[in-house]
């Protein structure tokens, strides 16, 4: 009977977690985030109960559900909203938006971001970066990791230097325009992380890119 009561409690809290106020935005959770929150709450309830003494199991279930539900549903909903805003903002710019769990990655092809063998941002790309600045200011609960990438042509040192300077150029532009420097990191990956074959012109063009990875702070 006690196990049944505890299970019922966990399910009830899980359902409530799916429709509570979002701790990141203050809005009511819905859609995928409600599912994330419900699953997280149910899992947290079971863990909280299992790790508590017999007399404190109900209390442990409630605490576990509340913490896990807020974490799973809250940031999940935050990323849902941010992803939608980025896709809308970047439509037609050539910048790709990819999502993996609660991490978002923006892929900026080198041919629209920089001139050949240069770390100076192309003037035509400023409007896109300005749009990103506005989104990053609105959604300020995640870190902004900027990574420069090159193809495999040229020396290892040249590629390392170029990829580093390109990442730093984007980082400097964002911070100079109001994105908190404490949120930003940058580094060059040279040609170590290709996303296409370097054996073809098309593949090398895809590998020359800057990525912005958005992750929970």
XYZ file of N, CA and C in Angstrom:
651
model
N 0.836 -1.215 0.000
C 0.000 0.000 0.000
C 0.861 1.252 0.000
N 1.951 1.239 0.799
C 2.827 2.408 0.853
C 3.480 2.668 -0.495
N 3.894 1.562 -1.153
C 4.524 1.713 -2.471
C 3.539 2.309 -3.468
N 2.262 1.861 -3.411
C 1.246 2.371 -4.303
C 1.013 3.853 -4.064
N 0.957 4.230 -2.781
C 0.746 5.641 -2.443
C 1.898 6.497 -2.940
N 3.127 5.987 -2.785
C 4.304 6.730 -3.226
C 4.312 6.893 -4.737
N 3.909 5.817 -5.448
C 3.853 5.897 -6.913
C 2.819 6.924 -7.352
N 1.668 6.908 -6.692
C 0.625 7.876 -7.025
C 1.098 9.292 -6.774
N 1.838 9.475 -5.683
C 2.378 10.794 -5.361
C 3.348 11.253 -6.442
N 4.235 10.335 -6.864
C 5.236 10.685 -7.874
C 4.567 11.087 -9.174
N 3.544 10.315 -9.580
C 2.843 10.628 -10.832
C 2.130 11.957 -10.734
N 1.493 12.205 -9.602
C 0.770 13.474 -9.421
C 1.708 14.659 -9.512
N 2.852 14.561 -8.830
C 3.824 15.653 -8.864
C 4.380 15.822 -10.266
N 4.598 14.699 -10.959
C 5.133 14.759 -12.322
C 4.182 15.500 -13.240
N 2.885 15.207 -13.097
C 1.904 15.889 -13.946
C 1.873 17.375 -13.651
N 1.962 17.715 -12.368
C 1.978 19.129 -12.002
C 3.216 19.821 -12.538
N 4.358 19.119 -12.538
C 5.606 19.719 -13.007
C 5.531 20.072 -14.470
N 4.695 19.339 -15.212
C 4.593 19.615 -16.641
C 3.824 20.877 -16.950
N 3.162 21.476 -15.958
C 2.382 22.676 -16.251
C 2.625 23.768 -15.220
N 3.815 23.782 -14.631
C 4.136 24.828 -13.664
C 4.809 25.994 -14.356
N 5.033 27.077 -13.603
C 5.712 28.234 -14.161
C 7.153 27.896 -14.456
N 7.638 28.374 -15.591
C 9.013 28.101 -15.997
C 9.978 28.970 -15.195
N 10.999 28.366 -14.550
C 11.908 29.156 -13.713
C 12.832 30.071 -14.502
N 12.982 29.836 -15.821
C 13.864 30.669 -16.634
C 13.124 31.850 -17.250
N 11.836 31.648 -17.583
C 11.106 32.702 -18.289
C 9.941 33.263 -17.496
N 9.473 32.529 -16.476
C 8.312 32.965 -15.715
C 7.009 32.629 -16.403
N 7.073 32.031 -17.611
C 5.875 31.689 -18.347
C 5.408 30.288 -17.984
N 4.147 29.972 -18.378
C 3.621 28.639 -18.143
C 4.255 27.655 -19.113
N 4.738 26.527 -18.617
C 5.374 25.537 -19.471
C 4.327 24.812 -20.300
N 4.719 24.449 -21.515
C 3.814 23.734 -22.397
C 4.634 22.914 -23.369
N 3.947 22.114 -24.188
C 4.618 21.384 -25.264
C 5.682 20.440 -24.758
N 6.812 20.396 -25.490
C 7.882 19.461 -25.158
C 8.394 19.679 -23.747
N 8.469 20.924 -23.319
C 9.022 21.209 -22.002
C 8.168 20.616 -20.901
N 6.845 20.595 -21.119
C 5.977 19.971 -20.139
C 6.291 18.489 -20.003
N 6.586 17.846 -21.133
C 6.963 16.437 -21.106
C 8.286 16.263 -20.395
N 9.290 17.127 -20.750
C 10.597 17.062 -20.080
C 10.411 17.198 -18.573
N 9.615 18.191 -18.170
C 9.427 18.448 -16.752
C 8.727 17.289 -16.064
N 7.704 16.714 -16.728
C 6.987 15.597 -16.135
C 7.866 14.387 -15.952
N 8.642 14.044 -16.984
C 9.552 12.905 -16.890
C 10.603 13.160 -15.823
N 11.164 14.369 -15.825
C 12.179 14.702 -14.831
C 11.620 14.632 -13.427
N 10.388 15.106 -13.275
C 9.778 15.103 -11.945
C 9.521 13.688 -11.464
N 9.020 12.826 -12.352
C 8.753 11.447 -11.962
C 10.042 10.742 -11.557
N 11.087 10.954 -12.359
C 12.384 10.350 -12.034
C 12.906 10.885 -10.708
N 12.800 12.196 -10.527
C 13.267 12.805 -9.290
C 12.496 12.328 -8.081
N 11.205 12.089 -8.266
C 10.385 11.615 -7.157
C 10.841 10.243 -6.703
N 11.090 9.365 -7.669
C 11.529 8.006 -7.324
C 12.881 8.036 -6.632
N 13.822 8.809 -7.194
C 15.150 8.903 -6.593
C 15.069 9.532 -5.208
N 14.285 10.608 -5.105
C 14.158 11.283 -3.811
C 13.592 10.366 -2.750
N 12.627 9.534 -3.133
C 12.035 8.603 -2.175
C 13.006 7.500 -1.801
N 13.711 7.005 -2.805
C 14.623 5.882 -2.583
C 15.790 6.256 -1.685
N 16.181 7.527 -1.717
C 17.348 7.949 -0.941
C 16.969 8.559 0.397
N 15.696 8.515 0.744
C 15.244 9.062 2.021
C 14.903 7.932 2.985
N 14.877 8.276 4.269
C 14.462 7.296 5.264
C 12.977 7.011 5.099
N 12.492 5.923 5.734
C 11.105 5.521 5.545
C 10.123 6.638 5.869
N 10.339 7.313 6.986
C 9.389 8.341 7.410
C 9.461 9.594 6.543
N 10.571 9.771 5.833
C 10.740 10.975 5.017
C 10.579 10.712 3.521
N 10.078 9.525 3.152
C 10.023 9.186 1.728
C 9.079 10.098 0.939
N 7.936 10.409 1.515
C 6.998 11.284 0.804
C 7.614 12.660 0.590
N 8.260 13.164 1.632
C 8.924 14.463 1.537
C 10.056 14.407 0.520
N 10.820 13.307 0.546
C 11.922 13.155 -0.404
C 11.430 13.099 -1.822
N 10.299 12.431 -2.044
C 9.726 12.344 -3.384
C 9.322 13.715 -3.901
N 8.709 14.507 -3.022
C 8.282 15.851 -3.421
C 9.480 16.733 -3.769
N 10.504 16.685 -2.925
C 11.697 17.507 -3.177
C 12.393 17.071 -4.460
N 12.558 15.754 -4.621
C 13.213 15.242 -5.826
C 12.449 15.618 -7.071
N 11.115 15.526 -7.019
C 10.295 15.857 -8.178
C 10.395 17.330 -8.524
N 10.360 18.176 -7.502
C 10.405 19.617 -7.741
C 11.719 20.040 -8.380
N 12.830 19.532 -7.837
C 14.150 19.917 -8.357
C 14.358 19.391 -9.758
N 14.111 18.089 -9.962
C 14.349 17.488 -11.274
C 13.380 18.020 -12.314
N 12.133 18.252 -11.924
C 11.152 18.769 -12.882
C 11.507 20.158 -13.351
N 11.935 21.012 -12.436
C 12.314 22.379 -12.810
C 13.524 22.377 -13.726
N 14.503 21.513 -13.399
C 15.720 21.461 -14.215
C 15.437 20.950 -15.604
N 14.689 19.838 -15.694
C 14.443 19.226 -16.998
C 13.481 20.055 -17.837
N 12.377 20.486 -17.228
C 11.384 21.232 -17.977
C 11.768 22.673 -18.209
N 12.402 23.297 -17.180
C 12.708 24.716 -17.273
C 13.651 25.051 -18.404
N 14.832 24.431 -18.409
C 15.794 24.766 -19.453
C 15.363 24.216 -20.803
N 14.647 23.084 -20.793
C 14.137 22.550 -22.058
C 13.194 23.538 -22.738
N 12.316 24.138 -21.953
C 11.385 25.128 -22.506
C 12.132 26.377 -22.959
N 13.132 26.762 -22.181
C 13.953 27.925 -22.525
C 14.618 27.721 -23.886
N 15.182 26.518 -24.105
C 15.850 26.222 -25.370
C 14.843 26.137 -26.503
N 13.651 25.577 -26.236
C 12.597 25.552 -27.259
C 12.330 26.951 -27.797
N 12.166 27.892 -26.868
C 11.842 29.270 -27.237
C 13.003 29.936 -27.959
N 14.218 29.707 -27.453
C 15.396 30.302 -28.065
C 15.628 29.738 -29.469
N 15.443 28.451 -29.628
C 15.616 27.827 -30.939
C 14.655 28.421 -31.961
N 13.397 28.571 -31.567
C 12.398 29.145 -32.474
C 12.786 30.561 -32.880
N 13.277 31.344 -31.919
C 13.667 32.720 -32.206
C 14.871 32.760 -33.152
N 15.843 31.892 -32.921
C 17.032 31.859 -33.777
C 16.685 31.432 -35.198
N 15.847 30.433 -35.342
C 15.464 29.974 -36.686
C 14.747 31.076 -37.449
N 13.905 31.800 -36.747
C 13.198 32.911 -37.382
C 14.165 34.024 -37.768
N 15.068 34.363 -36.847
C 16.014 35.458 -37.068
C 17.010 35.156 -38.180
N 17.458 33.906 -38.265
C 18.532 33.541 -39.192
C 18.035 32.998 -40.532
N 16.736 32.998 -40.723
C 16.191 32.490 -41.984
C 16.731 33.290 -43.172
N 17.288 32.586 -44.141
C 17.797 33.243 -45.337
C 19.191 33.829 -45.212
N 19.845 33.655 -44.054
C 21.183 34.236 -43.863
C 22.304 33.275 -44.246
N 21.984 31.994 -44.396
C 23.009 30.994 -44.668
C 23.543 30.335 -43.413
N 23.150 30.831 -42.238
C 23.586 30.246 -40.972
C 22.633 29.107 -40.597
N 23.194 27.949 -40.282
C 22.387 26.789 -39.900
C 22.205 26.735 -38.388
N 21.024 26.292 -37.980
C 20.746 26.081 -36.557
C 20.568 24.585 -36.326
N 21.395 24.007 -35.473
C 21.283 22.593 -35.135
C 21.059 22.443 -33.641
N 20.266 21.431 -33.279
C 19.991 21.188 -31.866
C 20.337 19.752 -31.505
N 20.997 19.599 -30.369
C 21.305 18.284 -29.824
C 20.964 18.307 -28.342
N 19.811 17.765 -27.997
C 19.348 17.852 -26.614
C 19.069 19.291 -26.242
N 19.714 19.779 -25.199
C 19.526 21.162 -24.765
C 20.645 22.070 -25.249
N 21.451 21.599 -26.200
C 22.526 22.411 -26.769
C 22.180 22.843 -28.185
N 22.383 24.116 -28.465
C 22.151 24.657 -29.806
C 23.486 25.015 -30.440
N 23.617 24.729 -31.738
C 24.830 25.067 -32.466
C 24.463 25.868 -33.704
N 25.131 27.007 -33.875
C 24.956 27.837 -35.066
C 26.178 27.638 -35.948
N 25.975 27.222 -37.188
C 27.077 26.962 -38.107
C 27.116 28.083 -39.148
N 28.215 28.849 -39.125
C 28.369 29.995 -40.010
C 29.430 29.669 -41.059
N 29.033 29.424 -42.302
C 30.001 29.081 -43.352
C 31.036 30.177 -43.542
N 32.279 29.769 -43.770
C 33.365 30.733 -43.914
C 33.189 31.680 -45.077
N 32.527 31.222 -46.154
C 32.418 32.081 -47.333
C 31.494 33.273 -47.124
N 30.613 33.221 -46.122
C 29.751 34.377 -45.855
C 30.227 35.170 -44.643
N 31.185 34.621 -43.918
C 31.631 35.252 -42.673
C 32.925 36.031 -42.836
N 33.869 35.467 -43.610
C 35.193 36.082 -43.765
C 35.648 36.029 -45.222
N 36.514 36.969 -45.584
C 37.193 36.892 -46.880
C 38.214 35.758 -46.810
N 38.643 35.278 -47.957
C 39.586 34.163 -48.004
C 40.873 34.480 -47.239
N 41.291 33.538 -46.376
C 42.528 33.659 -45.587
C 42.565 34.906 -44.700
N 41.401 35.401 -44.316
C 41.335 36.603 -43.487
C 40.521 36.331 -42.232
N 40.851 37.048 -41.164
C 40.071 36.966 -39.925
C 39.235 38.224 -39.719
N 39.164 39.064 -40.757
C 38.319 40.256 -40.702
C 36.905 39.880 -41.126
N 35.941 40.176 -40.276
C 34.549 39.828 -40.579
C 34.072 40.610 -41.796
N 33.439 39.912 -42.739
C 32.908 40.570 -43.936
C 31.824 41.564 -43.531
N 31.863 42.753 -44.120
C 30.883 43.787 -43.767
C 29.455 43.332 -44.038
N 29.276 42.466 -45.042
C 27.936 41.975 -45.371
C 27.376 41.056 -44.287
N 28.252 40.585 -43.385
C 27.805 39.673 -42.338
C 27.442 40.408 -41.050
N 27.743 41.693 -40.979
C 27.429 42.456 -39.768
C 25.939 42.425 -39.407
N 25.017 42.577 -40.366
C 23.597 42.539 -39.990
C 23.201 41.223 -39.307
N 23.774 40.107 -39.781
C 23.472 38.812 -39.163
C 24.003 38.759 -37.729
N 25.238 39.223 -37.541
C 25.808 39.241 -36.189
C 25.027 40.188 -35.280
N 24.576 41.301 -35.827
C 23.783 42.240 -35.025
C 22.470 41.593 -34.569
N 21.887 40.778 -35.445
C 20.664 40.066 -35.067
C 20.947 39.056 -33.967
N 22.101 38.384 -34.059
C 22.480 37.428 -33.026
C 22.711 38.121 -31.688
N 23.302 39.301 -31.729
C 23.533 40.060 -30.502
C 22.206 40.284 -29.774
N 21.178 40.661 -30.505
C 19.876 40.915 -29.893
C 19.301 39.647 -29.263
N 19.439 38.509 -29.971
C 18.923 37.249 -29.425
C 19.714 36.834 -28.191
N 21.043 36.981 -28.244
C 21.875 36.581 -27.105
C 21.619 37.463 -25.886
N 21.260 38.716 -26.110
C 20.919 39.593 -24.989
C 19.566 39.206 -24.390
N 18.636 38.831 -25.256
C 17.310 38.431 -24.779
C 17.381 37.099 -24.031
N 18.149 36.169 -24.574
C 18.317 34.854 -23.956
C 19.721 34.800 -23.350
N 19.817 35.188 -22.112
C 21.133 35.360 -21.491
C 21.451 34.309 -20.432
N 20.774 33.162 -20.508
C 20.995 32.111 -19.520
C 21.895 30.995 -20.038
N 22.610 31.236 -21.132
C 23.525 30.192 -21.607
C 24.867 30.769 -22.017
N 25.864 29.881 -22.027
C 27.189 30.272 -22.463
C 27.282 30.285 -23.977
N 28.236 31.063 -24.499
C 28.418 31.220 -25.945
C 29.848 30.784 -26.283
N 29.990 29.553 -26.754
C 31.306 29.015 -27.087
C 31.528 29.129 -28.594
N 32.547 29.864 -28.989
C 32.801 30.137 -30.406
C 34.040 29.361 -30.848
N 33.877 28.576 -31.919
C 34.962 27.711 -32.383
C 35.216 27.960 -33.873
N 36.470 28.253 -34.198
C 36.852 28.430 -35.592
C 37.346 27.118 -36.183
N 37.007 26.867 -37.454
C 37.411 25.633 -38.130
C 37.964 25.964 -39.517
N 38.912 25.173 -39.986
C 39.462 25.336 -41.332
C 39.393 23.997 -42.072
N 39.724 24.034 -43.368
C 39.922 22.781 -44.090
C 41.352 22.313 -43.845
N 41.767 21.258 -44.537
C 43.078 20.669 -44.260
C 44.195 21.205 -45.155
N 43.871 22.140 -46.041
C 44.922 22.703 -46.881
C 45.754 23.694 -46.073
N 47.015 23.876 -46.469
C 47.883 24.781 -45.720
C 48.534 24.069 -44.551
N 49.464 24.759 -43.906
C 50.190 24.157 -42.788
C 49.319 24.109 -41.541
N 49.689 23.212 -40.639
C 48.950 23.079 -39.382
C 48.986 24.382 -38.585
N 50.138 25.056 -38.572
C 50.271 26.302 -37.820
C 49.407 27.406 -38.421
N 49.409 27.496 -39.741
C 48.596 28.515 -40.414
C 47.120 28.295 -40.105
N 46.670 27.051 -40.194
C 45.261 26.745 -39.932
C 44.886 27.004 -38.484
N 45.796 26.676 -37.573
C 45.523 26.926 -36.159
C 45.398 28.419 -35.884
N 46.317 29.188 -36.413
C 46.286 30.639 -36.211
C 45.025 31.254 -36.818
N 44.692 30.836 -38.051
C 43.536 31.414 -38.732
C 42.239 31.070 -37.999
N 42.100 29.815 -37.602
C 40.872 29.412 -36.920
C 40.729 30.125 -35.575
N 41.841 30.315 -34.881
C 41.803 31.010 -33.588
C 41.420 32.478 -33.772
N 42.045 33.136 -34.754
C 41.770 34.565 -34.973
C 40.334 34.790 -35.439
N 39.796 33.877 -36.217
C 38.410 34.031 -36.666
C 37.437 33.871 -35.499
N 37.700 32.895 -34.658
C 36.838 32.728 -33.478
C 36.916 33.955 -32.577
N 38.117 34.481 -32.401
C 38.300 35.667 -31.564
C 37.622 36.892 -32.167
N 37.622 37.002 -33.487
C 36.965 38.140 -34.141
C 35.473 38.153 -33.855
N 34.852 36.973 -33.947
C 33.414 36.885 -33.659
C 33.158 37.160 -32.185
N 33.999 36.603 -31.315
C 33.832 36.830 -29.879
C 33.965 38.311 -29.540
N 34.952 38.964 -30.120
C 35.183 40.392 -29.854
C 34.012 41.234 -30.339
N 33.455 40.858 -31.486
C 32.318 41.632 -32.024
C 31.109 41.500 -31.096
N 30.840 40.290 -30.635
C 29.682 40.086 -29.762
C 29.846 40.853 -28.452
N 31.026 40.752 -27.834
C 31.239 41.430 -26.548
C 31.245 42.942 -26.714
N 31.796 43.435 -27.834
C 31.831 44.880 -28.075
C 30.431 45.446 -28.263
N 29.485 44.578 -28.633
C 28.121 45.038 -28.872
C 27.151 44.635 -27.766
N 27.702 44.302 -26.602
C 26.847 44.179 -25.433
C 26.578 42.793 -24.902
N 27.117 41.731 -25.554
C 26.964 40.391 -24.981
C 28.034 40.238 -23.900
N 27.629 39.849 -22.706
C 28.556 39.786 -21.571
C 29.764 38.909 -21.889
N 30.944 39.480 -21.703
C 32.182 38.745 -21.996
C 32.318 37.501 -21.128
N 31.720 37.522 -19.937
C 31.814 36.364 -19.034
C 31.102 35.139 -19.595
N 30.206 35.353 -20.546
C 29.480 34.233 -21.155
C 30.233 33.639 -22.334
N 31.235 34.352 -22.853
C 31.842 34.006 -24.133
C 33.188 33.311 -23.957
N 33.402 32.274 -24.743
C 34.722 31.663 -24.863
C 34.996 31.453 -26.350
N 36.269 31.392 -26.728
C 36.599 31.189 -28.137
C 37.900 30.414 -28.261
N 37.985 29.593 -29.289
C 39.238 28.898 -29.585
C 39.209 28.392 -31.018
N 40.369 28.067 -31.539
C 40.480 27.538 -32.881
C 40.703 26.043 -32.862
N 39.946 25.315 -33.691
C 40.080 23.861 -33.769
C 40.870 23.443 -34.998
N 41.353 24.432 -35.778
C 42.109 24.146 -36.989
C 41.291 23.229 -37.911
N 41.897 22.150 -38.415
C 41.191 21.230 -39.317
C 40.839 19.926 -38.616
N 40.845 19.932 -37.285
C 40.701 18.684 -36.519
C 39.275 18.161 -36.431
N 38.268 18.987 -36.794
C 36.872 18.562 -36.660
C 36.102 18.767 -37.964
N 36.484 18.076 -39.036
C 35.787 18.253 -40.316
C 34.365 17.710 -40.259
N 33.469 18.343 -41.001
C 32.094 17.851 -41.109
C 31.831 17.302 -42.504
N 32.852 17.356 -43.366
C 32.756 16.835 -44.728
C 34.154 16.408 -45.165
N 34.239 15.738 -46.300
C 35.535 15.279 -46.801
C 36.357 16.450 -47.333
N 37.621 16.475 -46.966
C 38.522 17.500 -47.486
C 39.044 17.151 -48.880
N 38.579 16.040 -49.425
C 39.048 15.602 -50.743
C 38.357 16.338 -51.885
N 37.276 17.041 -51.583
C 36.540 17.763 -52.635
C 36.460 19.248 -52.313
N 36.257 20.055 -53.343
C 36.108 21.503 -53.163
C 34.909 21.798 -52.277
N 33.807 21.091 -52.536
C 32.581 21.323 -51.765
C 32.778 20.965 -50.291
N 33.484 19.848 -50.056
C 33.725 19.425 -48.684
C 34.601 20.404 -47.927
N 35.645 20.892 -48.589
C 36.533 21.860 -47.934
C 35.790 23.151 -47.605
N 34.875 23.535 -48.485
C 34.081 24.744 -48.240
C 33.205 24.581 -46.998
N 32.659 23.386 -46.790
C 31.834 23.134 -45.601
C 32.678 23.151 -44.322
N 33.904 22.681 -44.442
C 34.774 22.617 -43.263
C 35.273 23.984 -42.820
N 35.325 24.935 -43.727
C 35.735 26.307 -43.358
C 34.525 27.015 -42.764
N 34.504 27.134 -41.460
C 33.303 27.638 -40.790
C 33.642 28.128 -39.391
N 32.712 28.863 -38.815
C 32.757 29.211 -37.391
C 31.464 28.694 -36.775
N 31.590 28.025 -35.645
C 30.417 27.513 -34.943
C 30.249 28.251 -33.619
N 28.987 28.529 -33.291
C 28.674 29.084 -31.973
C 27.838 28.042 -31.251
N 28.361 27.561 -30.140
C 27.678 26.548 -29.352
C 27.053 27.205 -28.118
N 25.749 27.050 -27.970
C 25.022 27.613 -26.839
C 24.727 26.493 -25.857
N 25.169 26.639 -24.632
C 25.042 25.591 -23.622
C 24.572 26.205 -22.301
N 24.031 25.371 -21.417
C 23.616 25.896 -20.097
C 24.809 26.478 -19.361
N 24.626 27.617 -18.722
C 25.698 28.188 -17.899
C 25.895 27.335 -16.652
